[in-house]
Short mmCIF file of C-alpha atoms and ligand atoms in Angstrom, two decimals:
data_model
loop_
_atom_site.label_atom_id
_atom_site.label_comp_id
_atom_site.label_asym_id
_atom_site.label_seq_id
_atom_site.Cartn_x
_atom_site.Cartn_y
_atom_site.Cartn_z
CA MET A 1 42.17 -54.71 -75.69
CA ASP A 2 42.67 -52.04 -73.06
CA LYS A 3 43.56 -48.68 -74.51
CA LYS A 4 47.05 -47.43 -73.71
CA ASN A 5 47.62 -44.51 -71.34
CA LYS A 6 45.10 -45.86 -68.89
CA THR A 7 46.60 -45.39 -65.42
CA LEU A 8 47.43 -48.38 -63.23
CA GLY A 9 44.78 -47.26 -60.76
CA GLU A 10 42.10 -47.12 -63.46
CA PHE A 11 43.19 -50.50 -64.80
CA ILE A 12 42.96 -52.16 -61.37
CA ILE A 13 39.47 -50.77 -60.78
CA GLU A 14 38.26 -51.85 -64.22
CA HIS A 15 39.72 -55.34 -63.87
CA GLN A 16 39.25 -56.13 -60.21
CA THR A 17 36.10 -58.16 -60.83
CA ALA A 18 38.33 -60.57 -62.75
CA PHE A 19 40.41 -61.10 -59.59
CA GLN A 20 39.28 -64.39 -58.10
CA TYR A 21 38.93 -62.96 -54.61
CA SER A 22 37.57 -59.78 -53.07
CA SER A 23 38.01 -56.93 -55.49
CA GLY A 24 39.25 -54.44 -52.93
CA GLU A 25 42.00 -56.81 -51.78
CA LEU A 26 43.75 -56.80 -55.15
CA SER A 27 43.76 -53.02 -55.21
CA LYS A 28 45.39 -52.89 -51.77
CA LEU A 29 48.03 -55.45 -52.77
CA ILE A 30 49.01 -53.79 -56.03
CA ASN A 31 48.85 -50.30 -54.53
CA ALA A 32 51.31 -51.30 -51.80
CA ILE A 33 53.68 -52.64 -54.48
CA ARG A 34 53.18 -49.50 -56.57
CA LEU A 35 54.06 -47.16 -53.71
CA ALA A 36 57.22 -49.06 -52.76
CA ALA A 37 58.24 -49.25 -56.43
CA LYS A 38 58.12 -45.47 -56.74
CA VAL A 39 60.17 -44.99 -53.57
CA VAL A 40 62.81 -47.54 -54.62
CA ASN A 41 62.87 -46.15 -58.15
CA HIS A 42 63.72 -42.75 -56.76
CA GLU A 43 66.65 -44.18 -54.79
CA VAL A 44 67.88 -46.41 -57.65
CA ASN A 45 67.92 -43.45 -60.02
CA LYS A 46 70.16 -41.45 -57.73
CA ALA A 47 72.30 -44.35 -56.49
CA GLY A 48 75.41 -42.85 -58.05
CA LEU A 49 74.85 -39.47 -56.46
CA VAL A 50 74.70 -40.29 -52.81
CA ASP A 51 76.69 -42.54 -50.59
CA ILE A 52 74.27 -45.41 -51.14
CA LEU A 53 76.56 -47.55 -53.28
CA GLY A 54 78.86 -50.15 -51.95
CA ALA A 55 78.24 -52.93 -49.51
CA ALA A 56 76.27 -52.22 -46.38
CA GLY A 57 78.92 -54.27 -44.65
CA ASP A 58 76.55 -57.07 -43.82
CA THR A 59 76.03 -60.28 -45.74
CA ASN A 60 72.56 -61.76 -46.35
CA ILE A 61 71.50 -65.40 -45.94
CA GLN A 62 72.84 -66.03 -49.42
CA GLY A 63 76.31 -65.11 -48.13
CA GLU A 64 76.34 -62.19 -50.57
CA ASN A 65 77.48 -58.69 -49.72
CA GLN A 66 74.38 -56.62 -49.07
CA GLN A 67 74.44 -53.48 -51.12
CA LYS A 68 72.93 -50.56 -49.29
CA LEU A 69 70.25 -50.32 -51.99
CA ASP A 70 69.36 -53.95 -51.27
CA VAL A 71 68.77 -53.03 -47.65
CA LEU A 72 66.76 -49.95 -48.52
CA ALA A 73 64.60 -51.71 -51.11
CA ASN A 74 63.91 -54.52 -48.65
CA GLU A 75 62.86 -52.08 -45.96
CA LYS A 76 60.61 -50.05 -48.29
CA PHE A 77 58.71 -53.04 -49.66
CA ILE A 78 58.26 -54.62 -46.23
CA GLN A 79 57.09 -51.30 -44.79
CA ALA A 80 54.60 -50.69 -47.65
CA LEU A 81 53.18 -54.21 -47.35
CA LYS A 82 52.95 -54.08 -43.54
CA ASN A 83 51.02 -50.81 -43.64
CA ARG A 84 48.13 -52.40 -45.58
CA GLU A 85 45.60 -54.46 -43.61
CA ILE A 86 45.87 -57.20 -46.19
CA VAL A 87 49.13 -59.11 -45.69
CA CYS A 88 49.70 -61.61 -42.85
CA GLY A 89 53.24 -62.63 -43.78
CA ILE A 90 56.25 -61.57 -45.87
CA ALA A 91 59.32 -63.51 -47.03
CA SER A 92 62.30 -61.83 -48.66
CA GLU A 93 65.64 -62.82 -50.16
CA GLU A 94 67.14 -60.39 -47.67
CA GLU A 95 65.49 -61.95 -44.60
CA ASP A 96 66.68 -65.24 -43.06
CA ASP A 97 63.14 -66.19 -41.95
CA PHE A 98 59.62 -65.06 -42.87
CA ILE A 99 58.07 -62.03 -41.16
CA SER A 100 54.70 -62.43 -39.45
CA VAL A 101 52.56 -59.30 -39.91
CA ASN A 102 50.13 -58.78 -37.05
CA SER A 103 47.06 -56.78 -37.85
CA ASN A 104 46.02 -53.83 -35.70
CA ASP A 105 42.79 -55.53 -34.82
CA LYS A 106 42.90 -58.49 -32.51
CA GLN A 107 41.77 -61.06 -35.03
CA ASN A 108 44.29 -60.92 -37.87
CA GLN A 109 41.92 -61.22 -40.85
CA ASN A 110 44.73 -60.64 -43.37
CA LYS A 111 44.67 -63.36 -46.01
CA TYR A 112 47.75 -62.92 -48.21
CA VAL A 113 51.43 -63.75 -48.00
CA VAL A 114 53.95 -61.95 -50.23
CA LEU A 115 57.40 -63.20 -51.22
CA ILE A 116 59.87 -60.71 -52.67
CA ASP A 117 63.29 -60.35 -54.15
CA PRO A 118 63.51 -56.65 -53.34
CA LEU A 119 66.43 -55.85 -55.62
CA ASP A 120 67.36 -58.60 -58.05
CA GLY A 121 70.61 -58.16 -59.95
CA SER A 122 71.99 -55.92 -57.22
CA SER A 123 75.58 -56.59 -58.29
CA ASN A 124 74.72 -54.38 -61.28
CA ILE A 125 73.99 -51.35 -59.09
CA ASP A 126 77.57 -50.08 -58.95
CA VAL A 127 77.94 -50.27 -62.74
CA ASN A 128 74.66 -48.51 -63.55
CA VAL A 129 73.03 -51.54 -65.19
CA SER A 130 69.30 -52.17 -64.76
CA VAL A 131 68.01 -54.08 -61.75
CA GLY A 132 64.56 -55.23 -60.68
CA THR A 133 62.15 -56.19 -57.93
CA ILE A 134 60.22 -59.48 -58.12
CA PHE A 135 57.07 -60.30 -56.12
CA SER A 136 54.88 -63.35 -55.66
CA ILE A 137 51.50 -63.40 -53.86
CA TYR A 138 49.54 -66.31 -52.37
CA ARG A 139 46.43 -66.71 -50.24
CA ARG A 140 47.38 -68.20 -46.86
CA ILE A 141 46.39 -71.86 -46.42
CA THR A 142 46.33 -71.91 -42.61
CA PRO A 143 43.18 -70.59 -40.86
CA VAL A 144 42.64 -66.82 -40.97
CA GLY A 145 43.11 -65.35 -37.50
CA THR A 146 45.88 -67.80 -36.54
CA PRO A 147 49.61 -66.99 -36.74
CA VAL A 148 51.04 -67.36 -40.24
CA THR A 149 53.25 -70.46 -40.61
CA ILE A 150 55.98 -71.65 -42.99
CA GLU A 151 53.34 -73.77 -44.79
CA ASP A 152 51.71 -70.56 -46.01
CA PHE A 153 54.95 -69.77 -47.88
CA LEU A 154 55.93 -73.25 -49.07
CA GLN A 155 53.15 -73.47 -51.67
CA PRO A 156 53.73 -74.63 -55.28
CA GLY A 157 53.85 -71.82 -57.82
CA LYS A 158 50.55 -72.91 -59.37
CA ASN A 159 48.82 -71.56 -56.22
CA GLN A 160 49.94 -67.97 -56.86
CA VAL A 161 47.13 -65.39 -57.11
CA ALA A 162 49.37 -62.62 -58.45
CA ALA A 163 53.01 -62.07 -59.45
CA GLY A 164 55.08 -59.43 -61.15
CA TYR A 165 58.22 -57.38 -61.34
CA ILE A 166 59.44 -53.82 -61.48
CA VAL A 167 62.32 -53.22 -63.88
CA TYR A 168 64.39 -50.11 -63.11
CA GLY A 169 65.80 -49.62 -66.61
CA THR A 170 65.86 -46.83 -69.17
CA SER A 171 62.33 -46.40 -67.91
CA THR A 172 60.72 -47.92 -64.85
CA MET A 173 58.02 -50.48 -65.56
CA LEU A 174 55.65 -52.50 -63.40
CA VAL A 175 54.63 -55.78 -65.11
CA TYR A 176 52.18 -58.10 -63.37
CA THR A 177 49.51 -60.79 -63.70
CA THR A 178 46.56 -61.90 -61.57
CA GLY A 179 45.87 -64.88 -63.82
CA ASN A 180 44.25 -63.01 -66.70
CA GLY A 181 47.26 -62.24 -68.90
CA VAL A 182 50.24 -59.95 -68.38
CA ASN A 183 50.15 -56.15 -68.56
CA GLY A 184 53.01 -53.63 -68.40
CA PHE A 185 52.83 -50.13 -66.96
CA THR A 186 55.46 -47.44 -67.46
CA LEU A 187 56.15 -44.83 -64.79
CA ASN A 188 55.97 -41.16 -65.70
CA PRO A 189 58.47 -39.94 -63.07
CA ALA A 190 57.40 -36.33 -63.51
CA ILE A 191 54.00 -37.06 -61.96
CA GLY A 192 54.65 -40.42 -60.26
CA THR A 193 51.96 -42.23 -62.22
CA PHE A 194 52.16 -45.62 -63.95
CA TYR A 195 50.47 -45.76 -67.37
CA LEU A 196 49.42 -48.86 -69.33
CA SER A 197 52.09 -49.02 -72.04
CA HIS A 198 52.24 -52.77 -72.82
CA PRO A 199 48.75 -54.37 -72.72
CA ASN A 200 48.48 -58.16 -73.00
CA MET A 201 52.22 -58.91 -73.17
CA GLU A 202 53.06 -62.26 -74.76
CA PHE A 203 56.21 -64.22 -75.54
CA PRO A 204 56.63 -64.85 -79.27
CA GLU A 205 56.27 -68.62 -79.78
CA THR A 206 59.97 -68.76 -80.64
CA GLY A 207 62.88 -66.35 -80.86
CA LYS A 208 66.55 -65.84 -81.68
CA ILE A 209 68.01 -64.75 -78.34
CA TYR A 210 69.52 -67.03 -75.72
CA SER A 211 70.53 -65.71 -72.29
CA VAL A 212 72.98 -67.71 -70.16
CA ASN A 213 76.24 -67.04 -68.34
CA GLU A 214 78.55 -68.88 -70.74
CA GLY A 215 81.40 -68.41 -68.27
CA ASN A 216 79.89 -71.44 -66.55
CA TYR A 217 79.88 -73.51 -69.78
CA ILE A 218 82.55 -75.97 -68.64
CA HIS A 219 80.42 -76.84 -65.58
CA PHE A 220 77.09 -77.33 -67.39
CA PRO A 221 75.42 -80.72 -68.00
CA GLN A 222 76.16 -82.09 -71.49
CA GLY A 223 72.56 -81.43 -72.56
CA VAL A 224 72.95 -77.71 -71.85
CA LYS A 225 76.32 -77.61 -73.64
CA ASP A 226 74.70 -79.30 -76.64
CA TYR A 227 71.79 -76.84 -76.63
CA ILE A 228 74.17 -73.85 -76.53
CA LYS A 229 76.09 -75.29 -79.51
CA TYR A 230 72.72 -75.80 -81.26
CA CYS A 231 71.98 -72.07 -80.73
CA GLN A 232 75.38 -71.17 -82.19
CA LYS A 233 75.22 -73.48 -85.24
CA GLU A 234 74.79 -71.92 -88.71
CA GLU A 235 71.62 -73.73 -89.74
CA ASP A 236 67.96 -72.75 -90.40
CA ASP A 237 67.25 -69.54 -88.41
CA ARG A 238 70.49 -69.87 -86.45
CA PRO A 239 72.97 -68.82 -85.10
CA TYR A 240 70.98 -67.01 -82.42
CA THR A 241 72.14 -63.89 -80.60
CA SER A 242 73.59 -64.18 -77.09
CA ARG A 243 72.33 -61.51 -74.69
CA TYR A 244 72.96 -61.74 -70.91
CA ILE A 245 72.56 -58.69 -68.68
CA GLY A 246 73.12 -60.42 -65.35
CA SER A 247 69.71 -59.24 -64.18
CA LEU A 248 66.94 -61.84 -64.49
CA VAL A 249 64.17 -59.24 -64.69
CA SER A 250 65.89 -57.36 -67.54
CA ASP A 251 66.74 -60.49 -69.54
CA PHE A 252 63.21 -61.86 -69.02
CA HIS A 253 61.61 -58.55 -70.02
CA ARG A 254 63.63 -58.25 -73.24
CA ASN A 255 62.98 -61.88 -74.16
CA MET A 256 59.23 -61.50 -73.56
CA ILE A 257 59.13 -58.57 -75.99
CA LYS A 258 61.52 -59.93 -78.63
CA GLY A 259 61.38 -63.70 -78.12
CA GLY A 260 64.10 -65.68 -76.39
CA ILE A 261 65.13 -68.10 -73.66
CA TYR A 262 66.79 -67.42 -70.30
CA MET A 263 68.71 -70.26 -68.64
CA TYR A 264 70.31 -70.65 -65.25
CA PRO A 265 71.02 -74.41 -65.34
CA LYS A 266 72.38 -76.70 -62.68
CA SER A 267 76.12 -77.28 -62.90
CA SER A 268 78.90 -79.32 -61.37
CA VAL A 269 79.54 -76.46 -58.94
CA ALA A 270 75.86 -75.65 -58.23
CA GLN A 271 73.70 -78.77 -58.29
CA ASN A 272 70.48 -76.73 -58.10
CA GLY A 273 71.61 -73.71 -60.07
CA LYS A 274 71.52 -70.27 -58.44
CA LEU A 275 68.01 -68.85 -58.68
CA ARG A 276 65.52 -69.08 -55.81
CA LEU A 277 62.33 -71.02 -56.41
CA LEU A 278 59.95 -69.01 -54.24
CA TYR A 279 60.72 -65.37 -55.04
CA GLU A 280 62.49 -65.55 -58.42
CA CYS A 281 61.49 -68.65 -60.42
CA ASN A 282 57.83 -69.09 -59.40
CA PRO A 283 56.74 -65.46 -60.04
CA MET A 284 58.64 -65.33 -63.34
CA ALA A 285 57.19 -68.72 -64.30
CA TYR A 286 53.64 -67.50 -63.57
CA LEU A 287 54.24 -64.45 -65.78
CA ALA A 288 55.82 -66.62 -68.50
CA GLU A 289 52.87 -69.03 -68.64
CA GLN A 290 50.35 -66.17 -68.55
CA ALA A 291 52.27 -64.72 -71.53
CA ASN A 292 52.05 -68.01 -73.49
CA GLY A 293 55.65 -68.86 -72.64
CA LYS A 294 57.07 -71.73 -70.60
CA ALA A 295 59.19 -72.23 -67.47
CA SER A 296 60.83 -75.45 -66.29
CA ASP A 297 63.84 -76.73 -64.38
CA GLY A 298 64.92 -78.47 -67.57
CA TYR A 299 62.67 -81.43 -66.90
CA ARG A 300 59.44 -80.42 -65.12
CA ARG A 301 57.12 -77.40 -64.87
CA ILE A 302 58.50 -74.94 -62.32
CA MET A 303 55.05 -74.23 -60.88
CA GLU A 304 54.47 -77.91 -60.01
CA ILE A 305 57.53 -78.10 -57.72
CA GLU A 306 56.59 -78.60 -54.05
CA PRO A 307 58.91 -76.27 -52.09
CA SER A 308 60.75 -77.67 -49.06
CA GLU A 309 62.49 -74.54 -47.76
CA LEU A 310 62.21 -70.77 -48.07
CA HIS A 311 65.46 -70.10 -49.94
CA GLU A 312 65.78 -73.24 -52.02
CA ARG A 313 67.35 -72.99 -55.44
CA VAL A 314 66.22 -74.64 -58.69
CA PRO A 315 67.61 -74.74 -62.24
CA PHE A 316 65.62 -72.37 -64.45
CA PHE A 317 64.75 -72.40 -68.19
CA CYS A 318 62.19 -69.75 -69.14
CA GLY A 319 60.90 -67.92 -72.21
CA SER A 320 59.48 -68.63 -75.65
CA ARG A 321 57.70 -71.97 -75.51
CA LYS A 322 59.39 -73.62 -78.50
CA MET A 323 62.87 -72.58 -77.31
CA VAL A 324 62.30 -73.98 -73.81
CA GLU A 325 60.94 -77.21 -75.33
CA LYS A 326 64.03 -77.53 -77.56
CA ALA A 327 66.33 -77.04 -74.54
CA GLU A 328 64.33 -79.69 -72.67
CA GLU A 329 64.84 -82.10 -75.59
CA PHE A 330 68.61 -81.73 -75.23
CA MET A 331 68.37 -82.11 -71.45
CA ALA A 332 66.34 -85.30 -71.86
CA LEU A 333 68.99 -86.80 -74.15
CA LYS A 334 71.93 -85.98 -71.87
CA PRO A 335 70.80 -84.84 -68.40
P1 LIG B 401 75.56 -64.86 -62.52
C1 LIG B 401 71.21 -61.78 -59.93
O1 LIG B 401 72.04 -62.06 -58.80
C2 LIG B 401 70.61 -63.09 -60.38
O2 LIG B 401 69.86 -63.66 -59.34
C3 LIG B 401 69.77 -62.90 -61.63
O3 LIG B 401 69.10 -61.68 -61.65
C4 LIG B 401 70.81 -63.00 -62.74
O4 LIG B 401 70.26 -63.45 -63.97
C5 LIG B 401 71.81 -64.02 -62.17
O5 LIG B 401 71.67 -63.97 -60.75
C6 LIG B 401 73.23 -63.67 -62.54
O6 LIG B 401 74.06 -64.66 -61.96
O7 LIG B 401 76.07 -66.07 -61.76
O8 LIG B 401 75.44 -65.14 -64.01
O9 LIG B 401 76.29 -63.58 -62.23
#
């Protein structure tokens, strides 16, 4: 077990031999994320003080009002990733299409593509509720030195080489995996350093918290309605507690520490739910499985899904393994 208070930089160096590819490449990837996280954290923490709140006036591909902080976070992460000679392509919730990153040298030897939700839960910005950044990293599958293509991004989640999130909450944390468990680092804002505060994070096998927007109850499949009523029934260790922040990263983070399930199911008004497969569900599913949890669309493993487009949505059930399995039982009975 790694001792706490190790810095993120020390941790990366000590663990880079466990990274399945070149050791230096992981350091560059995580360091780019770390830098952008500190810049965005600074802006998020002062959002109420400067004229950075409110819609930027534009709408993104999701048809949602772009908050200025969305735009800023997107720019900062793209800039940080572009500046490292390691990434050949970037996809973002805030960008209609993927961005091809051309290396300074003629032969673009960069091997990684990164998919990001630069500021998830952005509707919470104006009400001072925590938000997060989510990232997902793959090795490209098309030949190194050729232009990156959509195929490099449309990989199933099981191909990820790293994934994580930054949660801008009461403290700012970077939580990530490279396939050898999940570790959480807390930022000391006074010195701008992330310290290992949560080594080897794991979901409790079960829990007593369920997270879902019950305002959509009437539109849910019967199996989801039945599972919610199961959670609310006075029996055994139930009723459970309902906790829903409206920020996936925050709900996921709390549930990983305390035990719980997060659900964004399909509904009669959203046949594929709301969450994006590539830059929300897959990275969170990778983290969940690395933390002995589970992630499915109610029927199948999220990380087995073959993506067909950059911004596709999937239903999402994620958290403590036994809670996800129980929800899947109800879905199987009444899809
Ligand atoms: P609703 C934020 O927009 C997000 O993608 C997740 O972070 C969050 O859990 C969900 O959508 C909230 O959506 O429809 O419940 O407001």
